[in-house]
Every structure is written in C-alpha cells, then in structure tokens.
C-alpha cells in the first residue's frame, strides 16, 4: 500500500493552494484529480484584497499582479429604466491590494508551478475512503478505481459541491475575445432586471469576462443547453438577455465557446456550516466542499485561498511542536482548530453573498426596487463588501533544524 503524509482530493483552487501551503511548512501532499488535466471551469474570477493576502502568504501573488490590472470602477444599469449608477468601489487595503479579474487557469497554473511534478496525479478517481486504526493511531485509506490504495495521515476533500443541493438559481459564464481590442475602459459593468443579473469586466485590452445569473422561472431550459456552448450563447442573446443593452450582447457574441459554461448555483446553509461536522478525525474539507456559496460577492475562490493558508498554519504548528507530522490525535486536533477558525467566517460570507444576490435579482415591486437602487447600492453595498478586507494570516516558519525535514527533498529551503 502506498503511503503519503497528506492526500488532497481535487486539483482546483482549494486543492492546489492547500498543497502549496503544506509545502511551505515542509509537508508533502499528494493531490488526486479525476480529470486528465487542470480544470478551469468558470473562465475567470475576481480576486479581492483578502485573496491577494492569502496569495502573498503562499508566495505566488507576484506572478499575477504584474499581468492583471486593478478594477477600480463598477457601473450598474437598470435594464428596465436605462438608469446607470456608479457603485462605490472598495479602496485598496493597507498593502495596496485591490480587486483584479484573472484567468482561472492562470491562477491554477501559478499554484501548480510551485509544486513538484509528481504532486498532482491526474485521472485518479476515488472508489472509497475508510478509516483504519493501527496501534491506536487512525489513518485514512483511499482506494482508487484503478486499484491503487493509499494510506494517509490526513485527507482533505477539495472536490467541490457534489452532494450539496442547488438552491434556485443558475449562471452562465464565459470569456469574450476581441482580437483587435474591445476599446472599453477597465471598469465593471452590471445590468439588473427582475430575476436576472448580468455583467462584464475586462481582463485586458482584448478579453472580457462575462456572466448572467437567472432565477428558476426560466431555468428548466438549462438542463437542455448545459453541455452545448453554442446553444448556451444563442439562448443568452436571443432569450435570457434579449432586452439587455447592445454593449452586453456584443460581448456575449464574441465569446470563446471553449470557455462558455452553464451551471446551477449551489450553496450550503450557513447554519449547516456552523453546527455541522466539517472534520472527522483526520479528514476534513476545504473550498466549495466546505462552503459552496453563490457568486454575488465573488468570494468562492477567495475564501478557498484563505482556507488553504489557515489549514497550512495549523498543520505547520504540528511540525514546529513535534519536529514532524504526527498521525492520530494531533492531526485530528489541528483539523478541528482549522474548522473552528473558518466556520464563522465562511458562514458570514455564505449569508452575505446570498442576500446580495437576492436584493439585486428578486422582486418587481416598488419596495424591492427602492431597496436595491437606493438602499443597497448607495448605502449597504460598501458595508456588505467590507468582508473583502480580511487577513487570513501567515504561514509559520518551520525551522530547518527539524531532523525529519532536513533529508526531505520536498521541504522549502
């Protein structure tokens, strides 16, 4: 049976970031990914100051900040009235970090580059996971469909939402390509109407990230179009967004079909995160597997990066205390401390994100319009988005005097 210190299931943002965090504290991890390569579903994502602080801790932020410019303005247009208002943008934090929109694949590649080639094992599908006790110490035994069995001191699930039930909305996302340049300012544009919200934001002079979210009243069509990018684009232009401004439709029209996706928006009730059992012995979860949320705050990927740093810190503290990664109770206690630190933070993000989406998309009455256009955008928007100014902390400095790590080629010099 193959033996590993830590096994991570899923090579998405949470999985790769966690592997990097563990490498920084001298712990080798094996990342199991069922796909045959890096997955970049979603095309692009916004990284807020909290994400950049996490990337600072992981040592990879410099790879991206030189490529992607900050987004400092956000305009919201009411499709029904044509009225446009500028929503206050968050100011840079004390470290100068601010919102930047990046290619999802670029983020994954930046993280993967920090890991030894053998760290990520593709085309590895799980068959079963069991706990095994040896001389009073618990290990996770992972069985793969190809017949390989792995024994690990800790198992971290970063494999997405899976069994979490969708809650009423779905989203289309994609990248638009303008080979000759799109000629737009580097500002976020958002369009809202009853039950729908859409927008786009430039990544650079030739590419824009666009999205559209919709309520369930029209989402039955989604099951038919989910796997056909051309049909998705056609439905957005001719049906879902047919009354939207031509500037938005023009962006969708220029979509790179390989980036266009349709998916239900999933989230876990915040109280399930607070009172639920998110770790069991030497097994825990991170990223969407722990706290799936709607994209209305743009915090899904950001919070996954936070998870990685916090988890790496608690496991790193074991190394500092014991000079090695000790299996059994100490790993279980470290994972419990990680969950305790994260659950209130992510529960708040889940609730805030859902409420932000509800205010912007639900209701046709005067009260809801007043709540959205006058109260939310002018008064509450900055307050709700204050969650982006959060520092998940640093990774501990593991002394090179740890004898077990001195001869370990995976350690950080």
Tab-separated table of N, CA and C in Angstrom, residues 212-325:
chain	number	residue	atom	x	y	z
A	212	UNK	N	-24.084	35.783	-16.544
A	212	UNK	CA	-25.520	36.033	-16.407
A	212	UNK	C	-26.073	35.043	-15.411
A	213	UNK	N	-26.793	35.528	-14.404
A	213	UNK	CA	-27.462	34.647	-13.452
A	213	UNK	C	-28.959	34.850	-13.573
A	214	UNK	N	-29.710	33.779	-13.335
A	214	UNK	CA	-31.141	33.799	-13.575
A	214	UNK	C	-31.864	32.979	-12.517
A	215	UNK	N	-33.089	33.349	-12.223
A	215	UNK	CA	-33.895	32.590	-11.272
A	215	UNK	C	-34.505	31.361	-11.937
A	216	UNK	N	-35.122	30.500	-11.138
A	216	UNK	CA	-35.603	29.209	-11.623
A	216	UNK	C	-36.765	29.301	-12.585
A	217	UNK	N	-37.447	30.438	-12.674
A	217	UNK	CA	-38.620	30.527	-13.522
A	217	UNK	C	-38.327	30.177	-14.974
A	218	UNK	N	-37.078	30.377	-15.418
A	218	UNK	CA	-36.716	30.051	-16.783
A	218	UNK	C	-35.591	29.030	-16.851
A	219	UNK	N	-35.230	28.462	-15.719
A	219	UNK	CA	-34.029	27.635	-15.690
A	219	UNK	C	-34.259	26.212	-16.169
A	220	UNK	N	-35.518	25.807	-16.439
A	220	UNK	CA	-35.744	24.451	-16.907
A	220	UNK	C	-35.042	24.195	-18.233
A	221	UNK	N	-34.832	25.274	-18.981
A	221	UNK	CA	-34.124	25.171	-20.243
A	221	UNK	C	-32.662	24.802	-20.025
A	222	UNK	N	-32.160	25.065	-18.841
A	222	UNK	CA	-30.750	24.851	-18.571
A	222	UNK	C	-30.307	23.415	-18.751
A	223	UNK	N	-31.153	22.450	-18.372
A	223	UNK	CA	-30.774	21.055	-18.494
A	223	UNK	C	-30.515	20.668	-19.945
A	224	UNK	N	-31.191	21.325	-20.872
A	224	UNK	CA	-31.031	21.003	-22.284
A	224	UNK	C	-29.786	21.624	-22.891
A	225	UNK	N	-29.389	22.800	-22.395
A	225	UNK	CA	-28.297	23.538	-23.025
A	225	UNK	C	-26.971	23.420	-22.287
A	226	UNK	N	-26.978	22.754	-21.133
A	226	UNK	CA	-25.815	22.779	-20.243
A	226	UNK	C	-24.522	22.335	-20.904
A	227	UNK	N	-24.594	21.438	-21.889
A	227	UNK	CA	-23.380	20.883	-22.470
A	227	UNK	C	-23.144	21.332	-23.911
A	228	UNK	N	-23.838	22.364	-24.342
A	228	UNK	CA	-23.700	22.866	-25.708
A	228	UNK	C	-23.379	24.360	-25.673
A	229	UNK	N	-22.100	24.736	-25.713
A	229	UNK	CA	-21.720	26.149	-25.600
A	229	UNK	C	-22.362	27.038	-26.663
A	230	UNK	N	-22.478	26.554	-27.879
A	230	UNK	CA	-23.096	27.358	-28.942
A	230	UNK	C	-24.553	27.640	-28.623
A	231	UNK	N	-25.263	26.635	-28.119
A	231	UNK	CA	-26.663	26.810	-27.761
A	231	UNK	C	-26.800	27.718	-26.537
A	232	UNK	N	-25.865	27.606	-25.602
A	232	UNK	CA	-25.879	28.489	-24.430
A	232	UNK	C	-25.775	29.937	-24.879
A	233	UNK	N	-24.798	30.231	-25.736
A	233	UNK	CA	-24.610	31.597	-26.224
A	233	UNK	C	-25.856	32.095	-26.961
A	234	UNK	N	-26.435	31.241	-27.777
A	234	UNK	CA	-27.625	31.617	-28.529
A	234	UNK	C	-28.788	31.942	-27.605
A	235	UNK	N	-28.963	31.121	-26.562
A	235	UNK	CA	-30.067	31.346	-25.625
A	235	UNK	C	-29.876	32.640	-24.841
A	236	UNK	N	-28.636	32.935	-24.465
A	236	UNK	CA	-28.380	34.178	-23.741
A	236	UNK	C	-28.746	35.379	-24.605
A	237	UNK	N	-28.306	35.365	-25.872
A	237	UNK	CA	-28.518	36.506	-26.756
A	237	UNK	C	-29.982	36.656	-27.174
A	238	UNK	N	-30.614	35.543	-27.543
A	238	UNK	CA	-31.969	35.622	-28.109
A	238	UNK	C	-33.082	35.470	-27.089
A	239	UNK	N	-32.753	35.019	-25.878
A	239	UNK	CA	-33.814	34.759	-24.908
A	239	UNK	C	-33.538	35.438	-23.567
A	240	UNK	N	-32.587	34.922	-22.807
A	240	UNK	CA	-32.389	35.381	-21.446
A	240	UNK	C	-32.004	36.858	-21.356
A	241	UNK	N	-31.193	37.353	-22.302
A	241	UNK	CA	-30.716	38.737	-22.229
A	241	UNK	C	-31.142	39.555	-23.446
A	242	UNK	N	-32.224	39.171	-24.080
A	242	UNK	CA	-32.626	39.833	-25.327
A	242	UNK	C	-32.947	41.313	-25.139
A	243	UNK	N	-33.349	41.720	-23.930
A	243	UNK	CA	-33.677	43.133	-23.680
A	243	UNK	C	-32.525	43.903	-23.045
A	244	UNK	N	-31.388	43.250	-22.934
A	244	UNK	CA	-30.243	43.914	-22.318
A	244	UNK	C	-29.562	44.837	-23.327
A	245	UNK	N	-28.774	45.787	-22.860
A	245	UNK	CA	-28.093	46.724	-23.765
A	245	UNK	C	-27.229	46.007	-24.800
A	246	UNK	N	-27.087	46.642	-25.969
A	246	UNK	CA	-26.297	46.045	-27.048
A	246	UNK	C	-24.834	45.864	-26.647
A	247	UNK	N	-24.357	46.692	-25.716
A	247	UNK	CA	-22.960	46.547	-25.287
A	247	UNK	C	-22.729	45.186	-24.637
A	248	UNK	N	-23.719	44.718	-23.870
A	248	UNK	CA	-23.608	43.404	-23.239
A	248	UNK	C	-23.737	42.295	-24.277
A	249	UNK	N	-24.730	42.407	-25.159
A	249	UNK	CA	-24.945	41.381	-26.173
A	249	UNK	C	-23.744	41.269	-27.104
A	250	UNK	N	-23.091	42.391	-27.380
A	250	UNK	CA	-21.897	42.376	-28.234
A	250	UNK	C	-20.783	41.567	-27.576
A	251	UNK	N	-20.636	41.710	-26.270
A	251	UNK	CA	-19.622	40.948	-25.552
A	251	UNK	C	-19.917	39.463	-25.641
A	252	UNK	N	-21.169	39.080	-25.375
A	252	UNK	CA	-21.545	37.663	-25.431
A	252	UNK	C	-21.328	37.102	-26.834
A	253	UNK	N	-21.626	37.899	-27.836
A	253	UNK	CA	-21.488	37.466	-29.223
A	253	UNK	C	-20.041	37.080	-29.552
A	254	UNK	N	-19.086	37.720	-28.891
A	254	UNK	CA	-17.677	37.454	-29.159
A	254	UNK	C	-17.099	36.376	-28.236
A	255	UNK	N	-17.946	35.544	-27.675
A	255	UNK	CA	-17.490	34.534	-26.723
A	255	UNK	C	-16.587	33.489	-27.369
A	256	UNK	N	-15.575	33.107	-26.616
A	256	UNK	CA	-14.775	31.931	-26.947
A	256	UNK	C	-15.566	30.737	-26.426
A	257	UNK	N	-16.109	29.927	-27.336
A	257	UNK	CA	-17.032	28.861	-26.934
A	257	UNK	C	-16.393	27.856	-25.979
A	258	UNK	N	-15.085	27.710	-26.044
A	258	UNK	CA	-14.432	26.744	-25.152
A	258	UNK	C	-14.505	27.176	-23.689
A	259	UNK	N	-14.864	28.431	-23.441
A	259	UNK	CA	-14.929	28.943	-22.065
A	259	UNK	C	-16.351	29.081	-21.545
A	260	UNK	N	-17.346	28.894	-22.395
A	260	UNK	CA	-18.740	29.131	-22.005
A	260	UNK	C	-19.274	27.946	-21.219
A	261	UNK	N	-19.817	28.215	-20.026
A	261	UNK	CA	-20.357	27.146	-19.186
A	261	UNK	C	-21.706	27.554	-18.600
A	262	UNK	N	-22.519	26.565	-18.331
A	262	UNK	CA	-23.794	26.738	-17.617
A	262	UNK	C	-23.739	25.853	-16.391
A	263	UNK	N	-24.176	26.360	-15.246
A	263	UNK	CA	-24.161	25.542	-14.032
A	263	UNK	C	-25.136	26.094	-13.017
A	264	UNK	N	-25.764	25.231	-12.233
A	264	UNK	CA	-26.593	25.704	-11.122
A	264	UNK	C	-25.716	26.350	-10.066
A	265	UNK	N	-26.267	27.330	-9.363
A	265	UNK	CA	-25.548	27.967	-8.271
A	265	UNK	C	-25.879	27.225	-6.986
A	266	UNK	N	-24.862	26.761	-6.328
A	266	UNK	CA	-25.071	25.940	-5.146
A	266	UNK	C	-24.516	26.633	-3.907
A	267	UNK	N	-25.138	26.363	-2.790
A	267	UNK	CA	-24.612	26.885	-1.542
A	267	UNK	C	-25.068	26.007	-0.385
A	268	UNK	N	-24.358	26.105	0.708
A	268	UNK	CA	-24.720	25.367	1.918
A	268	UNK	C	-25.295	26.365	2.899
A	269	UNK	N	-26.370	25.998	3.556
A	269	UNK	CA	-26.955	26.895	4.541
A	269	UNK	C	-25.907	27.247	5.587
A	270	UNK	N	-25.786	28.525	5.939
A	270	UNK	CA	-24.724	28.928	6.880
A	270	UNK	C	-24.802	28.219	8.214
A	271	UNK	N	-26.010	27.916	8.681
A	271	UNK	CA	-26.110	27.226	9.973
A	271	UNK	C	-25.613	25.783	9.872
A	272	UNK	N	-25.655	25.197	8.666
A	272	UNK	CA	-25.087	23.861	8.494
A	272	UNK	C	-23.567	23.897	8.642
A	273	UNK	N	-22.964	25.013	8.212
A	273	UNK	CA	-21.527	25.164	8.369
A	273	UNK	C	-21.171	25.341	9.844
A	274	UNK	N	-21.986	26.137	10.552
A	274	UNK	CA	-21.681	26.446	11.950
A	274	UNK	C	-21.852	25.234	12.860
A	275	UNK	N	-22.942	24.500	12.674
A	275	UNK	CA	-23.212	23.378	13.584
A	275	UNK	C	-22.872	22.025	12.971
A	276	UNK	N	-22.544	22.004	11.674
A	276	UNK	CA	-22.255	20.742	11.009
A	276	UNK	C	-20.894	20.180	11.392
A	277	UNK	N	-20.685	18.923	11.049
A	277	UNK	CA	-19.433	18.237	11.345
A	277	UNK	C	-18.539	18.329	10.115
A	278	UNK	N	-17.638	19.318	10.092
A	278	UNK	CA	-16.806	19.562	8.918
A	278	UNK	C	-15.453	18.873	8.998
A	279	UNK	N	-15.183	18.211	10.089
A	279	UNK	CA	-13.985	17.371	10.186
A	279	UNK	C	-14.340	16.149	11.014
A	280	UNK	N	-13.728	15.063	10.661
A	280	UNK	CA	-13.964	13.821	11.386
A	280	UNK	C	-12.633	13.092	11.490
A	281	UNK	N	-12.058	13.129	12.666
A	281	UNK	CA	-10.749	12.520	12.837
A	281	UNK	C	-9.721	13.217	11.972
A	282	UNK	N	-9.086	12.470	11.104
A	282	UNK	CA	-8.035	13.022	10.253
A	282	UNK	C	-8.533	13.380	8.851
A	283	UNK	N	-9.818	13.645	8.733
A	283	UNK	CA	-10.423	14.006	7.446
A	283	UNK	C	-11.159	15.335	7.586
A	284	UNK	N	-10.964	16.227	6.647
A	284	UNK	CA	-11.703	17.488	6.630
A	284	UNK	C	-11.917	17.935	5.191
A	285	UNK	N	-12.518	19.112	5.022
A	285	UNK	CA	-12.831	19.638	3.693
A	285	UNK	C	-12.402	21.101	3.609
A	286	UNK	N	-12.299	21.590	2.380
A	286	UNK	CA	-11.937	22.987	2.152
A	286	UNK	C	-12.552	23.446	0.838
A	287	UNK	N	-12.609	24.763	0.649
A	287	UNK	CA	-13.172	25.306	-0.580
A	287	UNK	C	-14.659	25.021	-0.694
A	288	UNK	N	-15.125	24.797	-1.920
A	288	UNK	CA	-16.545	24.549	-2.153
A	288	UNK	C	-17.045	23.314	-1.426
A	289	UNK	N	-16.188	22.361	-1.161
A	289	UNK	CA	-16.614	21.172	-0.420
A	289	UNK	C	-17.034	21.526	0.990
A	290	UNK	N	-16.494	22.617	1.528
A	290	UNK	CA	-16.878	23.070	2.868
A	290	UNK	C	-17.971	24.127	2.819
A	291	UNK	N	-17.828	25.106	1.924
A	291	UNK	CA	-18.728	26.263	1.961
A	291	UNK	C	-19.129	26.754	0.565
A	292	UNK	N	-19.843	25.932	-0.204
A	292	UNK	CA	-20.320	26.419	-1.500
A	292	UNK	C	-21.225	27.631	-1.297
A	293	UNK	N	-21.044	28.641	-2.133
A	293	UNK	CA	-21.836	29.863	-1.992
A	293	UNK	C	-22.139	30.439	-3.365
A	294	UNK	N	-23.144	31.276	-3.434
A	294	UNK	CA	-23.457	31.939	-4.695
A	294	UNK	C	-22.357	32.961	-5.014
A	295	UNK	N	-22.209	33.361	-6.282
A	295	UNK	CA	-21.066	34.195	-6.677
A	295	UNK	C	-21.272	35.692	-6.498
A	296	UNK	N	-22.299	36.100	-5.748
A	296	UNK	CA	-22.683	37.510	-5.704
A	296	UNK	C	-21.683	38.410	-4.990
A	297	UNK	N	-20.808	37.846	-4.164
A	297	UNK	CA	-19.739	38.620	-3.538
A	297	UNK	C	-18.389	38.343	-4.192
A	298	UNK	N	-18.346	37.356	-5.086
A	298	UNK	CA	-17.081	36.989	-5.689
A	298	UNK	C	-16.094	36.431	-4.685
A	299	UNK	N	-16.606	35.629	-3.713
A	299	UNK	CA	-15.746	35.162	-2.626
A	299	UNK	C	-15.505	33.656	-2.619
A	300	UNK	N	-16.024	32.940	-3.610
A	300	UNK	CA	-15.818	31.498	-3.623
A	300	UNK	C	-14.348	31.126	-3.695
A	301	UNK	N	-13.667	31.610	-4.739
A	301	UNK	CA	-12.250	31.329	-4.884
A	301	UNK	C	-11.408	32.015	-3.826
A	302	UNK	N	-11.792	33.231	-3.455
A	302	UNK	CA	-11.041	33.982	-2.443
A	302	UNK	C	-11.029	33.247	-1.108
A	303	UNK	N	-12.201	32.774	-0.694
A	303	UNK	CA	-12.283	32.082	0.595
A	303	UNK	C	-11.575	30.733	0.547
A	304	UNK	N	-11.516	30.098	-0.630
A	304	UNK	CA	-10.778	28.839	-0.762
A	304	UNK	C	-9.289	29.070	-0.519
A	305	UNK	N	-8.771	30.202	-0.996
A	305	UNK	CA	-7.367	30.539	-0.747
A	305	UNK	C	-7.127	30.792	0.739
A	306	UNK	N	-8.101	31.442	1.395
A	306	UNK	CA	-7.992	31.627	2.839
A	306	UNK	C	-7.927	30.275	3.553
A	307	UNK	N	-8.810	29.361	3.148
A	307	UNK	CA	-8.822	28.024	3.762
A	307	UNK	C	-7.433	27.399	3.734
A	308	UNK	N	-6.798	27.491	2.568
A	308	UNK	CA	-5.501	26.841	2.381
A	308	UNK	C	-4.466	27.369	3.367
A	309	UNK	N	-4.419	28.676	3.534
A	309	UNK	CA	-3.440	29.275	4.430
A	309	UNK	C	-3.720	28.884	5.877
A	310	UNK	N	-4.982	28.952	6.282
A	310	UNK	CA	-5.339	28.611	7.665
A	310	UNK	C	-5.040	27.141	7.945
A	311	UNK	N	-5.397	26.277	7.016
A	311	UNK	CA	-5.130	24.853	7.194
A	311	UNK	C	-3.632	24.587	7.252
A	312	UNK	N	-2.885	25.241	6.357
A	312	UNK	CA	-1.434	25.078	6.379
A	312	UNK	C	-0.820	25.552	7.678
A	313	UNK	N	-1.377	26.637	8.252
A	313	UNK	CA	-0.839	27.156	9.503
A	313	UNK	C	-1.036	26.165	10.652
A	314	UNK	N	-2.227	25.596	10.736
A	314	UNK	CA	-2.492	24.679	11.846
A	314	UNK	C	-1.692	23.387	11.707
A	315	UNK	N	-1.524	22.904	10.499
A	315	UNK	CA	-0.699	21.703	10.320
A	315	UNK	C	0.773	22.046	10.528
A	316	UNK	N	1.177	23.233	10.075
A	316	UNK	CA	2.558	23.665	10.294
A	316	UNK	C	2.902	23.747	11.760
A	317	UNK	N	1.954	24.147	12.569
A	317	UNK	CA	2.208	24.236	14.016
A	317	UNK	C	2.510	22.868	14.620
A	318	UNK	N	1.948	21.800	14.027
A	318	UNK	CA	2.277	20.449	14.496
A	318	UNK	C	3.748	20.154	14.222
A	319	UNK	N	4.207	20.564	13.027
A	319	UNK	CA	5.607	20.337	12.666
A	319	UNK	C	6.531	21.042	13.654
A	320	UNK	N	6.196	22.283	13.969
A	320	UNK	CA	7.021	23.060	14.897
A	320	UNK	C	7.057	22.399	16.279
A	321	UNK	N	5.933	21.895	16.712
A	321	UNK	CA	5.837	21.307	18.053
A	321	UNK	C	6.512	19.942	18.138
A	322	UNK	N	6.335	19.108	17.089
A	322	UNK	CA	6.782	17.717	17.170
A	322	UNK	C	7.959	17.379	16.258
A	323	UNK	N	8.446	18.371	15.506
A	323	UNK	CA	9.545	18.151	14.558
A	323	UNK	C	9.158	17.252	13.392
A	324	UNK	N	7.878	16.885	13.316
A	324	UNK	CA	7.394	16.062	12.212
A	324	UNK	C	5.866	16.068	12.236
A	325	UNK	N	5.274	15.548	11.171
A	325	UNK	CA	3.820	15.425	11.127
A	325	UNK	C	3.416	14.142	11.827
